[in-house]
Coordinates of C-alpha atoms in Angstrom, one line a residue:
M28 CA 4.1 32.5 -39.3
I29 CA 6.0 35.5 -38.2
D30 CA 3.2 37.6 -38.8
I31 CA 0.7 35.4 -36.5
W32 CA 3.2 35.7 -33.7
Q33 CA 3.4 39.4 -34.2
E34 CA -0.3 39.6 -34.0
I35 CA -1.0 37.5 -31.2
Y36 CA 2.1 39.5 -29.4
S37 CA -0.1 42.8 -30.3
T38 CA -3.2 41.5 -28.9
I39 CA -1.8 40.5 -25.7
K40 CA 0.3 43.8 -25.3
R41 CA -3.0 45.8 -25.8
N42 CA -4.8 43.9 -23.2
K43 CA -2.0 43.1 -20.5
L44 CA -4.6 43.1 -17.5
R45 CA -7.2 40.8 -19.0
T46 CA -4.4 38.3 -20.4
F47 CA -2.6 38.5 -16.9
L48 CA -6.0 37.6 -15.1
T49 CA -6.8 34.8 -17.6
G50 CA -3.3 33.3 -17.4
F51 CA -3.5 33.7 -13.5
A52 CA -6.5 31.7 -13.4
V53 CA -4.8 28.8 -15.6
A54 CA -1.6 29.1 -13.6
W55 CA -3.7 28.9 -10.4
G56 CA -5.6 25.9 -11.6
I57 CA -2.6 23.6 -12.2
F58 CA -0.8 25.1 -9.3
M59 CA -3.5 24.1 -6.9
L60 CA -3.9 20.6 -8.6
I61 CA -0.2 19.8 -7.9
V62 CA -0.1 21.2 -4.5
L63 CA -3.4 19.2 -3.6
L64 CA -1.9 16.0 -5.1
G65 CA 1.4 16.5 -3.3
A66 CA -0.5 17.1 0.0
G67 CA -2.6 14.0 -0.5
N68 CA 0.4 12.0 -1.6
G69 CA 1.9 13.0 2.0
L70 CA -0.8 11.6 3.7
I71 CA -1.2 8.5 1.7
H72 CA 2.7 7.7 2.0
A73 CA 2.5 8.1 5.5
F74 CA -0.4 5.7 5.7
E75 CA 1.7 3.2 3.6
E76 CA 4.6 3.6 5.5
S77 CA 2.7 2.9 8.7
S78 CA 1.2 -0.2 7.4
S79 CA 4.6 -1.5 6.1
E80 CA 5.7 -1.4 9.8
R81 CA 3.1 -4.1 10.9
A82 CA 2.2 -7.6 9.5
L83 CA -1.4 -6.8 7.9
N84 CA -2.5 -10.3 8.6
S85 CA -2.7 -10.3 12.1
I86 CA -5.4 -9.6 15.1
K87 CA -5.0 -8.5 18.6
I88 CA -7.4 -9.4 21.3
Y89 CA -7.7 -7.4 24.4
P90 CA -10.0 -8.2 27.4
G91 CA -12.8 -5.8 28.1
W92 CA -16.1 -5.4 30.4
T93 CA -19.3 -6.9 29.6
S94 CA -22.1 -4.6 28.8
K95 CA -25.0 -7.2 28.5
S96 CA -26.3 -9.7 31.1
Y97 CA -25.9 -13.5 30.2
D98 CA -26.5 -16.8 31.4
G99 CA -27.6 -15.3 34.8
L100 CA -24.7 -13.0 35.1
K101 CA -24.9 -9.3 35.5
E102 CA -23.4 -6.8 33.0
G103 CA -20.2 -5.1 34.0
R104 CA -18.1 -8.1 34.6
K105 CA -14.4 -7.7 33.6
I106 CA -13.2 -10.4 31.2
Q107 CA -9.8 -11.8 32.0
L108 CA -7.9 -13.7 29.2
D109 CA -6.2 -16.9 30.2
N110 CA -4.1 -19.8 28.7
K111 CA -7.4 -21.7 27.8
D112 CA -8.4 -18.8 25.3
L113 CA -4.8 -19.3 23.8
R114 CA -5.3 -23.0 23.2
I115 CA -8.8 -22.4 21.8
T116 CA -7.0 -19.8 19.5
D117 CA -4.5 -22.3 18.2
T118 CA -6.8 -25.2 18.0
H119 CA -10.0 -24.2 17.0
F120 CA -9.4 -22.1 13.8
P121 CA -6.9 -24.2 11.8
D122 CA -8.3 -22.8 8.6
Y123 CA -7.5 -19.4 9.5
V124 CA -4.9 -19.1 12.3
I125 CA -1.4 -19.5 11.3
K126 CA -0.1 -19.1 15.1
A127 CA -1.2 -17.9 18.0
G128 CA 0.6 -16.1 20.4
A129 CA 0.2 -14.0 23.7
S130 CA 1.8 -11.1 25.9
I131 CA 1.6 -10.3 29.4
W132 CA 2.8 -7.2 31.2
Q133 CA 4.4 -6.9 34.5
G134 CA 4.9 -3.2 34.5
T135 CA 8.3 -1.0 35.0
V136 CA 11.1 -2.9 36.7
T137 CA 14.9 -1.9 37.3
I138 CA 17.4 -3.7 35.3
S139 CA 21.1 -3.5 36.4
F140 CA 24.3 -4.3 35.0
G141 CA 27.3 -3.7 37.4
S142 CA 26.7 0.1 38.5
E143 CA 24.7 0.6 35.8
Y144 CA 20.8 0.7 35.7
A145 CA 17.6 1.5 33.6
S146 CA 13.9 1.4 34.5
V147 CA 11.9 0.0 31.7
G148 CA 8.6 -2.0 31.0
L149 CA 8.9 -5.7 31.1
A150 CA 6.6 -8.1 28.8
G151 CA 6.4 -11.8 28.2
V152 CA 5.8 -12.4 24.7
F153 CA 5.8 -15.2 22.1
P154 CA 8.2 -15.8 19.2
N155 CA 5.4 -14.1 16.8
H156 CA 5.5 -10.8 18.6
I157 CA 8.4 -9.8 16.3
E158 CA 6.4 -10.3 13.4
I159 CA 3.1 -8.4 14.4
E160 CA 4.9 -5.4 16.3
T161 CA 7.0 -2.7 14.8
I162 CA 10.3 -3.9 16.3
K163 CA 13.2 -5.0 14.6
L164 CA 15.8 -7.4 15.6
F165 CA 19.2 -5.3 15.8
K166 CA 21.5 -8.0 16.8
G167 CA 21.5 -11.4 18.3
R168 CA 18.0 -13.3 18.1
F169 CA 14.7 -13.2 19.4
I170 CA 12.9 -15.2 21.7
N171 CA 12.2 -18.8 20.4
E172 CA 9.8 -21.8 21.0
T173 CA 12.5 -23.5 23.1
D174 CA 12.7 -20.4 25.4
I175 CA 9.0 -20.7 26.0
K176 CA 8.9 -24.6 26.5
E177 CA 11.6 -24.6 29.1
R178 CA 10.9 -21.2 30.8
R179 CA 14.3 -19.9 30.2
K180 CA 15.6 -16.8 31.6
V181 CA 16.6 -14.8 28.7
I182 CA 16.2 -11.5 27.7
V183 CA 15.9 -9.3 24.6
L184 CA 16.8 -5.5 25.3
H185 CA 16.1 -2.5 23.3
K186 CA 19.0 -0.9 21.7
K187 CA 18.7 2.5 23.8
T188 CA 18.5 0.4 27.1
A189 CA 21.4 -1.6 26.2
E190 CA 23.6 1.6 25.6
I191 CA 22.6 2.9 28.9
L192 CA 23.8 -0.5 30.7
F193 CA 26.8 -1.3 28.6
H194 CA 28.1 1.9 26.9
K195 CA 30.3 3.1 29.6
T196 CA 32.1 -0.3 29.9
H197 CA 32.2 -0.7 26.3
T198 CA 30.9 -4.2 26.8
E199 CA 29.2 -6.3 24.1
P200 CA 25.7 -6.9 25.4
I201 CA 24.9 -10.3 23.7
G202 CA 25.8 -13.1 26.2
Q203 CA 25.9 -11.1 29.3
F204 CA 23.8 -11.3 32.2
V205 CA 21.5 -8.7 33.7
N206 CA 19.7 -8.5 37.0
M207 CA 16.2 -7.7 37.7
G208 CA 15.5 -8.1 41.3
N209 CA 17.0 -11.6 42.4
V210 CA 16.9 -13.0 39.1
A211 CA 19.5 -13.0 36.3
Y212 CA 18.7 -12.9 32.8
R213 CA 21.1 -13.6 29.9
V214 CA 20.9 -11.0 27.0
V215 CA 20.1 -13.0 23.7
G216 CA 19.2 -10.2 21.5
L217 CA 18.8 -6.3 21.1
C218 CA 15.8 -4.9 19.1
N219 CA 14.9 -1.5 17.6
D220 CA 11.8 0.1 16.6
K221 CA 10.8 2.9 14.4
G222 CA 9.5 5.8 16.1
D223 CA 8.3 4.2 19.2
S224 CA 8.3 7.1 21.9
G225 CA 7.0 5.6 25.1
E226 CA 8.7 2.7 27.3
K227 CA 11.5 0.6 25.5
P228 CA 10.2 -2.6 27.2
A229 CA 12.5 -5.4 27.6
L230 CA 11.0 -8.7 26.5
I231 CA 11.3 -12.4 28.2
P232 CA 9.5 -15.5 27.3
F233 CA 5.7 -15.5 28.1
S234 CA 6.1 -18.5 30.2
T235 CA 9.0 -17.3 32.3
L236 CA 7.1 -14.2 33.3
Q237 CA 3.9 -16.1 34.1
T238 CA 6.2 -18.4 36.6
I239 CA 8.5 -15.8 37.9
Y240 CA 6.2 -13.1 38.6
N241 CA 3.3 -15.4 39.8
K242 CA 0.8 -14.7 36.9
G243 CA -1.2 -18.0 37.1
D244 CA -2.6 -18.5 33.6
K245 CA -3.4 -15.1 33.1
L246 CA -2.4 -12.9 30.0
S247 CA -2.8 -9.5 28.9
C248 CA -3.4 -9.7 25.1
L249 CA -3.6 -12.5 22.3
T250 CA -2.0 -12.2 19.1
I251 CA -2.9 -14.0 16.1
A252 CA -1.5 -14.4 12.6
T253 CA -4.1 -15.2 10.1
K254 CA -4.4 -16.8 6.8
N255 CA -7.3 -17.3 4.0
L256 CA -9.0 -14.1 5.3
E257 CA -8.8 -11.6 2.4
T258 CA -11.8 -9.6 2.6
I259 CA -13.6 -7.3 5.2
E260 CA -16.5 -9.8 5.2
A261 CA -14.3 -12.9 5.9
N262 CA -12.6 -11.0 8.7
E263 CA -15.7 -10.0 9.9
N264 CA -17.5 -13.4 10.1
F265 CA -14.1 -14.8 11.6
E266 CA -14.4 -12.3 14.5
K267 CA -18.0 -13.4 15.1
E268 CA -17.0 -17.1 15.3
Y269 CA -14.1 -16.0 17.6
R270 CA -16.2 -14.2 19.8
K271 CA -18.7 -17.2 20.1
A272 CA -15.5 -19.4 21.2
L273 CA -14.4 -17.4 23.9
G274 CA -17.7 -16.1 25.0
A275 CA -18.2 -20.1 25.7
N276 CA -15.3 -19.9 28.0
H277 CA -15.8 -16.7 29.9
R278 CA -19.7 -17.0 29.4
F279 CA -20.6 -13.6 27.9
D280 CA -22.9 -12.9 25.0
P281 CA -21.2 -13.5 21.7
T282 CA -22.6 -10.4 20.5
D283 CA -21.2 -8.1 23.4
N284 CA -18.4 -6.3 21.6
S285 CA -17.2 -4.8 24.9
A286 CA -16.3 -7.9 26.4
L287 CA -13.4 -8.3 24.0
W288 CA -11.7 -5.5 21.9
I289 CA -10.5 -6.7 18.6
W290 CA -7.9 -5.0 16.8
N291 CA -8.0 -6.4 13.3
K292 CA -5.1 -4.7 11.2
F293 CA -6.0 -6.1 8.0
T294 CA -9.9 -4.9 8.2
N295 CA -8.4 -1.5 9.3
Y296 CA -6.2 -1.2 6.4
L297 CA -8.8 -2.3 4.0
Q298 CA -10.9 0.7 5.6
Q299 CA -7.9 3.2 5.4
Q300 CA -7.5 1.9 1.7
K301 CA -11.0 3.0 0.9
G302 CA -10.4 6.4 2.7
M303 CA -7.3 7.1 0.9
A304 CA -9.3 6.0 -2.4
I305 CA -12.0 8.9 -1.5
L306 CA -9.2 11.2 -0.8
R307 CA -7.4 10.7 -3.9
T308 CA -10.8 11.3 -6.0
G309 CA -11.8 14.1 -4.0
I310 CA -8.3 16.0 -4.8
W311 CA -8.6 15.3 -8.5
V312 CA -12.3 16.3 -8.6
I313 CA -11.2 19.9 -6.8
G314 CA -8.2 20.2 -9.0
I315 CA -10.2 19.5 -12.2
F316 CA -12.8 21.8 -11.5
T317 CA -10.2 24.5 -10.4
L318 CA -8.5 23.6 -14.0
L319 CA -12.0 24.2 -15.7
S320 CA -12.3 27.5 -14.0
G321 CA -9.2 28.6 -15.7
I322 CA -10.2 27.2 -19.1
V323 CA -13.5 28.7 -19.2
G324 CA -11.5 32.0 -18.3
V325 CA -9.5 31.4 -21.5
S326 CA -12.6 30.7 -23.4
N327 CA -14.1 34.0 -22.3
I328 CA -11.4 36.0 -23.2
M329 CA -11.2 34.6 -26.9
L330 CA -14.8 35.6 -27.1
I331 CA -14.2 39.1 -26.1
T332 CA -11.4 39.2 -28.4
V333 CA -13.5 37.9 -31.2
K334 CA -16.1 40.3 -30.3
E335 CA -13.7 43.2 -30.4
R336 CA -12.2 42.3 -33.7
T337 CA -15.2 41.7 -35.6
R338 CA -14.6 44.6 -38.0
E339 CA -11.1 43.1 -38.5
F340 CA -12.1 39.8 -39.2
G341 CA -14.8 40.8 -41.6
I342 CA -12.3 43.2 -43.5
R343 CA -9.9 40.1 -43.8
K344 CA -12.4 37.8 -45.1
A345 CA -13.5 40.9 -47.6
L346 CA -9.7 40.9 -48.8
G347 CA -9.7 37.4 -49.4
A348 CA -8.4 35.7 -46.0
R349 CA -8.9 32.2 -45.7
P350 CA -11.1 31.1 -42.9
S351 CA -8.5 28.6 -41.7
S352 CA -6.1 31.6 -41.1
I353 CA -8.4 33.4 -38.7
L354 CA -9.2 30.0 -37.3
W355 CA -5.6 29.2 -36.7
L356 CA -4.8 32.8 -35.2
I357 CA -7.5 32.6 -32.4
I358 CA -6.6 28.7 -31.5
V359 CA -2.8 29.6 -31.4
E360 CA -3.5 32.3 -29.1
S361 CA -5.4 30.4 -26.7
V362 CA -2.8 27.7 -27.0
I363 CA 0.1 30.2 -26.0
I364 CA -2.0 31.6 -23.1
T365 CA -2.4 28.1 -21.6
T366 CA 0.9 27.0 -22.2
L367 CA 2.9 29.9 -20.9
F368 CA 0.9 30.1 -17.7
G369 CA 0.1 26.3 -17.3
Y370 CA 3.9 25.9 -17.4
I371 CA 4.3 28.7 -14.7
G372 CA 1.7 27.1 -12.5
M373 CA 3.4 23.5 -13.0
V374 CA 6.9 25.1 -12.0
A375 CA 5.3 26.8 -9.1
G376 CA 3.4 23.6 -7.8
I377 CA 6.4 21.6 -8.2
G378 CA 8.4 24.3 -6.2
V379 CA 5.9 24.4 -3.4
T380 CA 5.6 20.6 -2.8
E381 CA 9.6 20.5 -3.1
W382 CA 9.5 22.9 -0.2
M383 CA 6.7 21.0 1.7
N384 CA 9.1 17.9 1.4
A385 CA 11.9 19.7 2.7
A386 CA 10.1 21.4 5.6
F387 CA 7.6 19.1 6.6
G388 CA 8.4 15.7 4.6
N389 CA 8.8 13.6 7.7
Q390 CA 6.1 14.4 10.2
V391 CA 5.4 12.2 13.1
M392 CA 2.8 12.4 16.1
D393 CA 3.3 11.3 19.5
T394 CA 0.4 9.5 20.8
G395 CA 1.7 9.1 24.2
G396 CA 3.0 5.4 24.1
W397 CA 4.3 5.7 20.5
T398 CA 4.9 7.9 17.4
T399 CA 3.3 7.3 14.1
T400 CA 4.1 8.9 10.8
V401 CA 1.4 11.2 9.4
F402 CA 2.9 13.1 6.5
L403 CA 5.6 11.7 4.4
N404 CA 7.2 12.8 1.1
P405 CA 4.6 15.1 -0.1
T406 CA 5.7 15.3 -3.7
V407 CA 4.2 14.8 -7.0
D408 CA 5.6 12.5 -9.8
I409 CA 6.9 14.8 -12.6
K410 CA 5.4 12.6 -15.1
I411 CA 2.0 13.2 -13.5
A412 CA 3.0 16.9 -13.3
I413 CA 3.5 17.0 -17.0
Q414 CA 0.5 14.9 -18.1
A415 CA -1.8 17.5 -16.1
T416 CA -0.1 20.2 -17.8
L417 CA -0.6 18.7 -21.2
T418 CA -4.2 17.9 -20.4
L419 CA -4.7 21.5 -19.5
I420 CA -3.0 22.7 -23.0
I421 CA -5.5 20.4 -25.1
A422 CA -8.1 21.7 -23.0
G423 CA -7.2 25.5 -23.9
T424 CA -7.0 24.3 -27.6
L425 CA -10.3 23.3 -27.2
A426 CA -11.4 26.3 -25.3
G427 CA -10.3 28.5 -28.3
L428 CA -12.0 26.4 -30.7
F429 CA -15.4 27.8 -30.1
P430 CA -14.2 31.5 -30.2
A431 CA -12.3 30.7 -33.2
R432 CA -15.4 28.9 -35.1
K433 CA -17.3 32.1 -34.2
A434 CA -14.7 34.2 -36.0
V435 CA -14.7 32.2 -38.7
S436 CA -18.5 32.6 -39.0
I437 CA -18.0 36.3 -39.3
R438 CA -19.5 37.9 -42.9
P439 CA -18.0 41.1 -44.2
I440 CA -21.3 42.7 -43.6
E441 CA -21.0 42.4 -40.2
A442 CA -17.9 44.3 -40.0
L443 CA -19.5 47.2 -41.4
R444 CA -22.4 47.1 -38.6
A445 CA -19.6 46.6 -35.8
D446 CA -19.2 49.7 -33.5

């Protein structure tokens, strides 16, 4: 066994550059596979993180402008959602709608407590708002059904807004009254979010805002928590039926997608899942072909080695060397090159992914109204890295098998004809 190691070392030493270039191709293959997997995981983890922040079984409906004439009315009409749409949503689809809600925006208002004040957006919402949006209750409670029915003057503030109003006086916000214009609202809860960078809106009951700010029966957005819609096709069929129901109320063509803008989070999630699956497949295909280039390099160098040592192998056989010893010699050399440089590539790849994680492991993008995570934890499971390297070593063994069989087939007479 020692003799085999000495021969392999001697062969590698005589062909340093060729061995290095071949080994570099192997190391580069496993390195690129791990780095690509890490980068892909960064995108996938960011997508999963963003998806976990919102209820996936939710749909939001915004008003739009008609793009088709219908029932004697011209195109270009602005659709304004109202309370009747909310009732239709809540009662016409019992098999698919868990609960319907709505929100309405007032715009920027000034909230004061004592001498402190803050300018924030004000929205009227339903209790299901917290289930659908990214906000999380930090302290106290959220708006409930009783607040809606009784049109209570209660408010949920953002944590940062509460800090502006109450920090200097060290006052506990919950239970305190804040002023907006001539109306006092009791603070019942504090909320927080994950990454929103725009306005931190104050939230009051939907019915309260409609009454105080004279909004009539108008609303800005409908929100739906859905059930029994588990495929893209089922969601698309529901959306068609929903457009028909609201189209009858507002007299627009049910096929006019511009009249209503529907944001179906579950459909978007399924479509993005397909995109992530394509991304994973693409990364593995690119990585595997990169690995194959290194394996082909190993096979080529072994073929060249066999050709250069034709005389030697022929003489060995003439002296009684067993074919298995020659076969073993070539395969072991192939495995050594693949294992050594594969390990180097694996360690380098893991090192780069760890560096990416430290430097760019939590990247967010500011969309203007909020921020969203776009790159998160770009690392690779060590088990996957080891499995990929072991696969490379097995492939390297197979790559050396053909040259080894060629070496075994050399006859002593060929040794005499070799240059």
